[in-house]
mmCIF file of C-alpha atoms in Angstrom:
data_model
loop_
_atom_site.group_PDB
_atom_site.id
_atom_site.type_symbol
_atom_site.label_atom_id
_atom_site.label_comp_id
_atom_site.label_asym_id
_atom_site.label_seq_id
_atom_site.Cartn_x
_atom_site.Cartn_y
_atom_site.Cartn_z
ATOM 1 C CA GLY L 3 12.200 18.569 -4.118
ATOM 2 C CA VAL L 4 13.811 15.540 -4.197
ATOM 3 C CA VAL L 5 14.512 13.076 -1.654
ATOM 4 C CA ILE L 6 16.956 10.583 -1.755
ATOM 5 C CA ALA L 7 17.349 8.576 1.430
ATOM 6 C CA ASP L 8 20.241 6.433 2.457
ATOM 7 C CA ASN L 9 21.680 3.576 0.314
ATOM 8 C CA VAL L 10 19.816 4.062 -2.726
ATOM 9 C CA THR L 11 21.333 3.140 -6.391
ATOM 10 C CA LEU L 12 20.632 4.931 -9.396
ATOM 11 C CA GLY L 13 21.651 3.816 -12.359
ATOM 12 C CA ASP L 14 22.537 5.785 -15.487
ATOM 13 C CA ARG L 15 20.364 8.660 -17.445
ATOM 14 C CA VAL L 16 17.802 8.371 -14.434
ATOM 15 C CA VAL L 17 15.092 10.975 -14.494
ATOM 16 C CA LEU L 18 13.970 12.329 -10.916
ATOM 17 C CA HIS L 19 11.203 15.117 -11.606
ATOM 18 C CA PRO L 20 10.513 17.781 -8.571
ATOM 19 C CA GLY L 21 9.096 15.937 -5.501
ATOM 20 C CA VAL L 22 10.004 12.472 -5.587
ATOM 21 C CA PHE L 23 10.814 10.367 -2.874
ATOM 22 C CA LEU L 24 13.311 7.430 -3.230
ATOM 23 C CA GLY L 25 13.635 5.633 0.144
ATOM 24 C CA ASP L 26 15.947 3.421 1.746
ATOM 25 C CA GLY L 27 17.665 0.980 -0.409
ATOM 26 C CA VAL L 28 15.683 1.692 -3.730
ATOM 27 C CA THR L 29 17.664 0.730 -6.728
ATOM 28 C CA LEU L 30 16.916 2.376 -9.806
ATOM 29 C CA GLY L 31 18.255 0.809 -13.238
ATOM 30 C CA SER L 32 19.230 2.581 -17.011
ATOM 31 C CA ASP L 33 16.713 4.909 -18.406
ATOM 32 C CA VAL L 34 13.951 5.402 -15.448
ATOM 33 C CA GLU L 35 12.237 8.448 -15.408
ATOM 34 C CA ILE L 36 9.892 9.212 -12.634
ATOM 35 C CA HIS L 37 8.180 12.095 -12.550
ATOM 36 C CA ALA L 38 6.929 14.866 -10.076
ATOM 37 C CA ASN L 39 5.433 13.081 -6.434
ATOM 38 C CA VAL L 40 6.283 9.838 -6.966
ATOM 39 C CA SER L 41 7.463 7.943 -3.606
ATOM 40 C CA ILE L 42 9.064 4.868 -4.137
ATOM 41 C CA LEU L 43 9.185 3.508 -0.596
ATOM 42 C CA ARG L 44 12.072 1.207 1.081
ATOM 43 C CA ARG L 45 14.447 -1.415 -1.013
ATOM 44 C CA CYS L 46 11.784 -1.344 -3.684
ATOM 45 C CA VAL L 47 13.702 -2.556 -7.383
ATOM 46 C CA ILE L 48 12.648 -0.610 -10.408
ATOM 47 C CA GLY L 49 14.419 -1.758 -13.521
ATOM 48 C CA SER L 50 15.715 -0.080 -16.820
ATOM 49 C CA ARG L 51 13.457 1.861 -19.105
ATOM 50 C CA VAL L 52 10.868 2.116 -16.486
ATOM 51 C CA THR L 53 8.564 5.121 -16.679
ATOM 52 C CA ILE L 54 6.273 5.890 -13.511
ATOM 53 C CA GLN L 55 4.086 8.762 -13.868
ATOM 54 C CA ALA L 56 3.163 11.492 -11.657
ATOM 55 C CA GLY L 57 1.886 11.031 -7.758
ATOM 56 C CA SER L 58 2.165 6.881 -8.378
ATOM 57 C CA VAL L 59 3.584 5.454 -4.328
ATOM 58 C CA ILE L 60 5.202 2.002 -5.168
ATOM 59 C CA GLY L 61 5.876 0.044 -2.167
ATOM 60 C CA SER L 62 2.942 1.314 0.684
ATOM 61 C CA ASP L 63 2.246 -1.653 2.684
ATOM 62 C CA GLY L 64 -0.425 -3.920 1.773
ATOM 63 C CA PHE L 65 -3.730 -3.811 3.854
ATOM 64 C CA GLY L 66 -3.819 -6.081 6.062
ATOM 65 C CA TYR L 67 -4.942 -6.509 9.476
ATOM 66 C CA THR L 68 -5.649 -9.363 12.352
ATOM 67 C CA ARG L 69 -8.701 -9.486 14.695
ATOM 68 C CA ASP L 70 -7.733 -8.845 18.678
ATOM 69 C CA GLY L 71 -11.199 -8.829 20.413
ATOM 70 C CA ASP L 72 -12.964 -5.878 18.842
ATOM 71 C CA ARG L 73 -9.347 -4.166 17.501
ATOM 72 C CA HIS L 74 -8.111 -4.246 14.268
ATOM 73 C CA MET L 75 -4.220 -5.162 15.178
ATOM 74 C CA LYS L 76 -1.760 -4.320 12.160
ATOM 75 C CA ILE L 77 0.765 -6.843 10.106
ATOM 76 C CA ALA L 78 4.210 -5.486 9.381
ATOM 77 C CA HIS L 79 4.481 -5.780 5.743
ATOM 78 C CA THR L 80 8.365 -6.407 4.896
ATOM 79 C CA GLY L 81 8.214 -7.437 1.873
ATOM 80 C CA ILE L 82 9.159 -5.089 -1.328
ATOM 81 C CA VAL L 83 8.047 -4.293 -5.187
ATOM 82 C CA GLN L 84 9.803 -5.153 -7.812
ATOM 83 C CA ILE L 85 8.955 -3.440 -11.231
ATOM 84 C CA ASP L 86 10.763 -5.624 -14.188
ATOM 85 C CA ASP L 87 12.411 -3.910 -17.336
ATOM 86 C CA ASP L 88 10.653 -1.546 -20.118
ATOM 87 C CA VAL L 89 7.345 -1.338 -17.698
ATOM 88 C CA GLU L 90 4.761 2.707 -17.714
ATOM 89 C CA ILE L 91 3.209 2.472 -14.557
ATOM 90 C CA GLY L 92 0.369 5.712 -14.378
ATOM 91 C CA ALA L 93 -0.325 8.250 -13.046
ATOM 92 C CA CYS L 94 -1.474 8.221 -9.108
ATOM 93 C CA ASN L 95 -1.033 4.418 -8.888
ATOM 94 C CA THR L 96 -0.868 2.321 -5.895
ATOM 95 C CA ILE L 97 1.580 -1.208 -5.781
ATOM 96 C CA ASP L 98 1.823 -2.241 -1.999
ATOM 97 C CA ARG L 99 4.774 -3.995 -0.776
ATOM 98 C CA GLY L 100 5.018 -7.743 -0.391
ATOM 99 C CA LYS L 101 3.299 -9.261 2.882
ATOM 100 C CA PHE L 102 6.919 -11.364 3.038
ATOM 101 C CA ASP L 103 8.309 -11.554 -0.614
ATOM 102 C CA LYS L 104 7.268 -9.038 -3.173
ATOM 103 C CA THR L 105 4.804 -7.256 -5.244
ATOM 104 C CA TRP L 106 5.695 -8.086 -8.872
ATOM 105 C CA ILE L 107 5.335 -6.318 -12.015
ATOM 106 C CA LYS L 108 7.193 -7.671 -14.820
ATOM 107 C CA THR L 109 8.908 -6.847 -17.475
ATOM 108 C CA GLY L 110 6.771 -4.687 -20.299
ATOM 109 C CA VAL L 111 3.573 -4.258 -17.865
ATOM 110 C CA LYS L 112 2.028 -0.913 -18.781
ATOM 111 C CA THR L 113 -0.883 0.284 -16.344
ATOM 112 C CA ASP L 114 -3.248 2.972 -16.805
ATOM 113 C CA ASN L 115 -4.138 5.717 -13.860
ATOM 114 C CA LEU L 116 -5.534 5.577 -11.446
ATOM 115 C CA ILE L 117 -4.386 1.382 -10.478
ATOM 116 C CA HIS L 118 -4.590 -0.468 -7.795
ATOM 117 C CA ILE L 119 -2.119 -3.433 -7.042
ATOM 118 C CA ALA L 120 -2.580 -5.355 -3.869
ATOM 119 C CA HIS L 121 0.200 -7.038 -1.857
ATOM 120 C CA ASN L 122 1.541 -10.335 -3.073
ATOM 121 C CA VAL L 123 0.254 -9.705 -6.950
ATOM 122 C CA THR L 124 2.309 -10.926 -9.279
ATOM 123 C CA VAL L 125 1.402 -9.493 -12.930
ATOM 124 C CA GLY L 126 2.695 -11.143 -16.414
ATOM 125 C CA GLU L 127 4.475 -10.031 -19.530
ATOM 126 C CA ASN L 128 3.006 -7.437 -21.628
ATOM 127 C CA THR L 129 -0.255 -6.821 -20.134
ATOM 128 C CA ILE L 130 -2.336 -4.500 -20.157
ATOM 129 C CA ILE L 131 -4.027 -2.455 -16.842
ATOM 130 C CA VAL L 132 -6.924 0.067 -17.978
ATOM 131 C CA ALA L 133 -7.830 3.076 -15.419
ATOM 132 C CA GLN L 134 -9.451 2.840 -12.185
ATOM 133 C CA ALA L 135 -8.787 -1.544 -12.367
ATOM 134 C CA ALA L 136 -8.389 -3.094 -9.033
ATOM 135 C CA VAL L 137 -6.292 -6.278 -8.344
ATOM 136 C CA ALA L 138 -6.465 -7.873 -4.592
ATOM 137 C CA GLY L 139 -3.979 -9.794 -2.434
ATOM 138 C CA SER L 140 -1.881 -12.884 -4.270
ATOM 139 C CA VAL L 141 -3.399 -13.051 -7.272
ATOM 140 C CA THR L 142 -1.233 -13.719 -10.148
ATOM 141 C CA ILE L 143 -1.812 -12.477 -13.372
ATOM 142 C CA GLY L 144 -0.327 -14.136 -16.528
ATOM 143 C CA ARG L 145 1.435 -12.825 -19.419
ATOM 144 C CA ASN L 146 -0.506 -10.729 -22.521
ATOM 145 C CA VAL L 147 -3.439 -9.930 -20.687
ATOM 146 C CA ILE L 148 -6.168 -7.375 -20.373
ATOM 147 C CA LEU L 149 -8.088 -6.091 -17.487
ATOM 148 C CA ALA L 150 -10.208 -3.491 -18.976
ATOM 149 C CA GLY L 151 -11.656 -0.051 -17.252
ATOM 150 C CA GLN L 152 -12.688 -0.392 -13.560
ATOM 151 C CA ALA L 153 -12.241 -4.433 -13.644
ATOM 152 C CA GLY L 154 -11.995 -5.331 -9.768
ATOM 153 C CA ILE L 155 -10.425 -9.186 -8.662
ATOM 154 C CA SER L 156 -11.374 -10.976 -6.250
ATOM 155 C CA GLY L 157 -7.977 -12.128 -3.807
ATOM 156 C CA HIS L 158 -6.255 -15.623 -4.478
ATOM 157 C CA LEU L 159 -7.171 -16.275 -8.016
ATOM 158 C CA ASN L 160 -5.087 -16.956 -11.025
ATOM 159 C CA ILE L 161 -6.204 -14.895 -14.359
ATOM 160 C CA GLY L 162 -4.188 -17.147 -17.200
ATOM 161 C CA ASP L 163 -2.218 -15.590 -20.260
ATOM 162 C CA ASN L 164 -4.053 -14.329 -22.885
ATOM 163 C CA ALA L 165 -7.741 -14.039 -21.229
ATOM 164 C CA ILE L 166 -9.377 -10.292 -21.153
ATOM 165 C CA ILE L 167 -11.350 -9.163 -18.480
ATOM 166 C CA GLY L 168 -14.156 -6.791 -19.506
ATOM 167 C CA PRO L 169 -14.753 -3.322 -18.190
ATOM 168 C CA GLN L 170 -16.384 -3.083 -14.956
ATOM 169 C CA ALA L 171 -16.453 -6.675 -14.224
ATOM 170 C CA GLY L 172 -16.561 -8.336 -11.328
ATOM 171 C CA ILE L 173 -13.885 -11.245 -11.283
ATOM 172 C CA ALA L 174 -14.636 -14.301 -7.996
ATOM 173 C CA LYS L 175 -13.146 -17.129 -9.265
ATOM 174 C CA SER L 176 -10.635 -18.002 -11.189
ATOM 175 C CA VAL L 177 -9.948 -17.310 -15.488
ATOM 176 C CA ALA L 178 -8.383 -20.208 -16.949
ATOM 177 C CA ALA L 179 -6.169 -19.030 -20.325
ATOM 178 C CA GLY L 180 -7.394 -17.310 -23.407
ATOM 179 C CA ASP L 181 -11.009 -17.199 -21.832
ATOM 180 C CA ILE L 182 -13.107 -13.342 -22.207
ATOM 181 C CA VAL L 183 -15.291 -13.073 -19.287
ATOM 182 C CA SER L 184 -17.228 -10.384 -18.986
ATOM 183 C CA GLY L 185 -20.169 -8.938 -16.203
ATOM 184 C CA THR L 186 -20.377 -9.311 -11.959
ATOM 185 C CA PRO L 187 -20.340 -11.915 -11.243
ATOM 186 C CA GLY L 188 -17.176 -12.605 -14.257
ATOM 187 C CA MET L 189 -19.099 -15.452 -16.779
ATOM 188 C CA PRO L 190 -17.971 -15.695 -20.300
ATOM 189 C CA HIS L 191 -18.400 -13.071 -22.918
ATOM 190 C CA LYS L 192 -21.330 -14.235 -24.808
ATOM 191 C CA LEU L 193 -23.251 -14.999 -22.155
ATOM 192 C CA TRP L 194 -22.755 -11.659 -20.724
ATOM 193 C CA LEU L 195 -23.895 -9.861 -23.811
ATOM 194 C CA LYS L 196 -27.149 -12.105 -23.294
ATOM 195 C CA THR L 197 -27.625 -10.970 -20.100
ATOM 196 C CA SER L 198 -26.837 -7.630 -20.834
ATOM 197 C CA SER L 199 -29.645 -7.640 -23.571
ATOM 198 C CA LEU L 200 -32.607 -8.799 -20.933
ATOM 199 C CA ILE L 201 -31.625 -6.721 -18.169
ATOM 200 C CA THR L 202 -33.413 -3.539 -19.622
ATOM 201 C CA ARG L 203 -36.420 -5.909 -21.076
ATOM 202 C CA LEU L 204 -36.958 -7.198 -17.426
ATOM 203 C CA PRO L 205 -39.988 -4.387 -16.078
ATOM 204 C CA ASP L 206 -41.813 -5.599 -19.231
ATOM 205 C CA LEU L 207 -41.523 -9.147 -18.564
ATOM 206 C CA ASN L 208 -42.314 -8.915 -15.230
ATOM 207 C CA ARG L 209 -45.502 -6.978 -16.496
ATOM 208 C CA LYS L 210 -46.314 -9.719 -18.370
ATOM 209 C CA ILE L 211 -45.886 -12.654 -16.354
ATOM 210 C CA LYS L 212 -47.698 -10.524 -13.431
ATOM 211 C CA GLU L 213 -50.789 -10.490 -16.127
ATOM 212 C CA MET L 214 -50.383 -14.221 -16.981
ATOM 213 C CA GLU L 215 -50.268 -14.862 -13.463
ATOM 214 C CA LYS L 216 -53.752 -13.177 -13.029
ATOM 215 C CA LYS L 217 -55.176 -14.489 -15.636
ATOM 216 C CA LEU L 218 -54.719 -18.200 -14.797
ATOM 217 C CA ALA L 219 -55.838 -17.304 -10.914
ATOM 218 C CA GLU L 220 -59.214 -16.265 -12.915
ATOM 219 C CA LEU L 221 -59.129 -19.324 -15.054
ATOM 220 C CA GLU L 222 -58.395 -21.322 -11.208
ATOM 221 C CA SER L 223 -61.524 -19.869 -9.918
ATOM 222 C CA ARG L 224 -63.484 -20.165 -12.516
ATOM 223 C CA LEU L 225 -62.617 -23.810 -13.038
ATOM 224 C CA GLY L 226 -63.076 -24.185 -9.078
ATOM 225 C CA LYS L 227 -66.428 -22.656 -8.912
ATOM 226 C CA ASN L 228 -67.917 -24.986 -12.109
ATOM 227 C CA GLY L 229 -66.600 -28.096 -10.319
ATOM 228 C CA SER L 230 -68.550 -27.568 -6.944
ATOM 229 C CA ASP L 231 -71.496 -26.405 -8.693
ATOM 230 C CA ASP L 232 -71.469 -29.217 -11.215
ATOM 231 C CA HIS L 233 -70.921 -31.511 -7.760
ATOM 232 C CA ARG L 234 -74.112 -30.098 -6.107
ATOM 233 C CA HIS L 235 -76.535 -30.176 -9.104
ATOM 234 C CA GLN L 236 -75.157 -34.219 -9.048
#
C-alpha cells in the first residue's frame, strides 16, 4: 500500500511501512524509516537517519487565509518542509509547509506524539518537543530548547537557545536564551511557582478580605455616628 509519486529520490537503506505516501519531488536521505500511514507531501526534503512515526503528515498547507468581505480566502503555500539529519518525529505530528520558503526542523530534533508545527517555523538543533505542544507560524526556536507537554507558542516569537518552556505554558512574548518560563501568560518559573501556590488560597483570602471590608464599614459607620452626636451636643 505504499504510494511513491513522480520524481521521488530515495537514499540507501530506506524503509517504507504500509500506507506511506510520498508526494511529487520528495527527497529522502539514507537510513530513513517511515512508519505506517505517514504522508510526506510534495517537494519536502528529509535528511539521513530520520525516523517518522505512524500517522504523521509532513508538508500540509499552513493555516493561512485573507479576508475578502465576509469570506476567508485561502493563501497558497508554495514552500516546503525540510527535516535535517538525525531527527525523530513522533506519531501523529503535523508539520506545515512554509508559505514561500520552508519550515525547517534542524539536526537532532526529537518530537513526541501529537505535535503541531505551523508554517515558517524553524526548530533549532537538538531541541526536544514533548507531547501535545503546538507552535504557531513564523516562530524561531533556538538549539537545545525544551518545550514541555501541552506548551503553546504564539506566532512570530523567538525562543532562545537552551530555554525551557514548562508544561501547559502559554507563551505570548519572546523568551531569552537560557530562561525557564512557566504558566499562562508565561513568566519566570520561580515567579510562577509563587503565583501558583497562591491560587488554592484565593477563596480563603477572598473571604478574609470581605470580612475585613465588613468590619471596616461598621467601624466607619460608628465613627460617623459618634461624630454627628458630638456635633449636635456642641
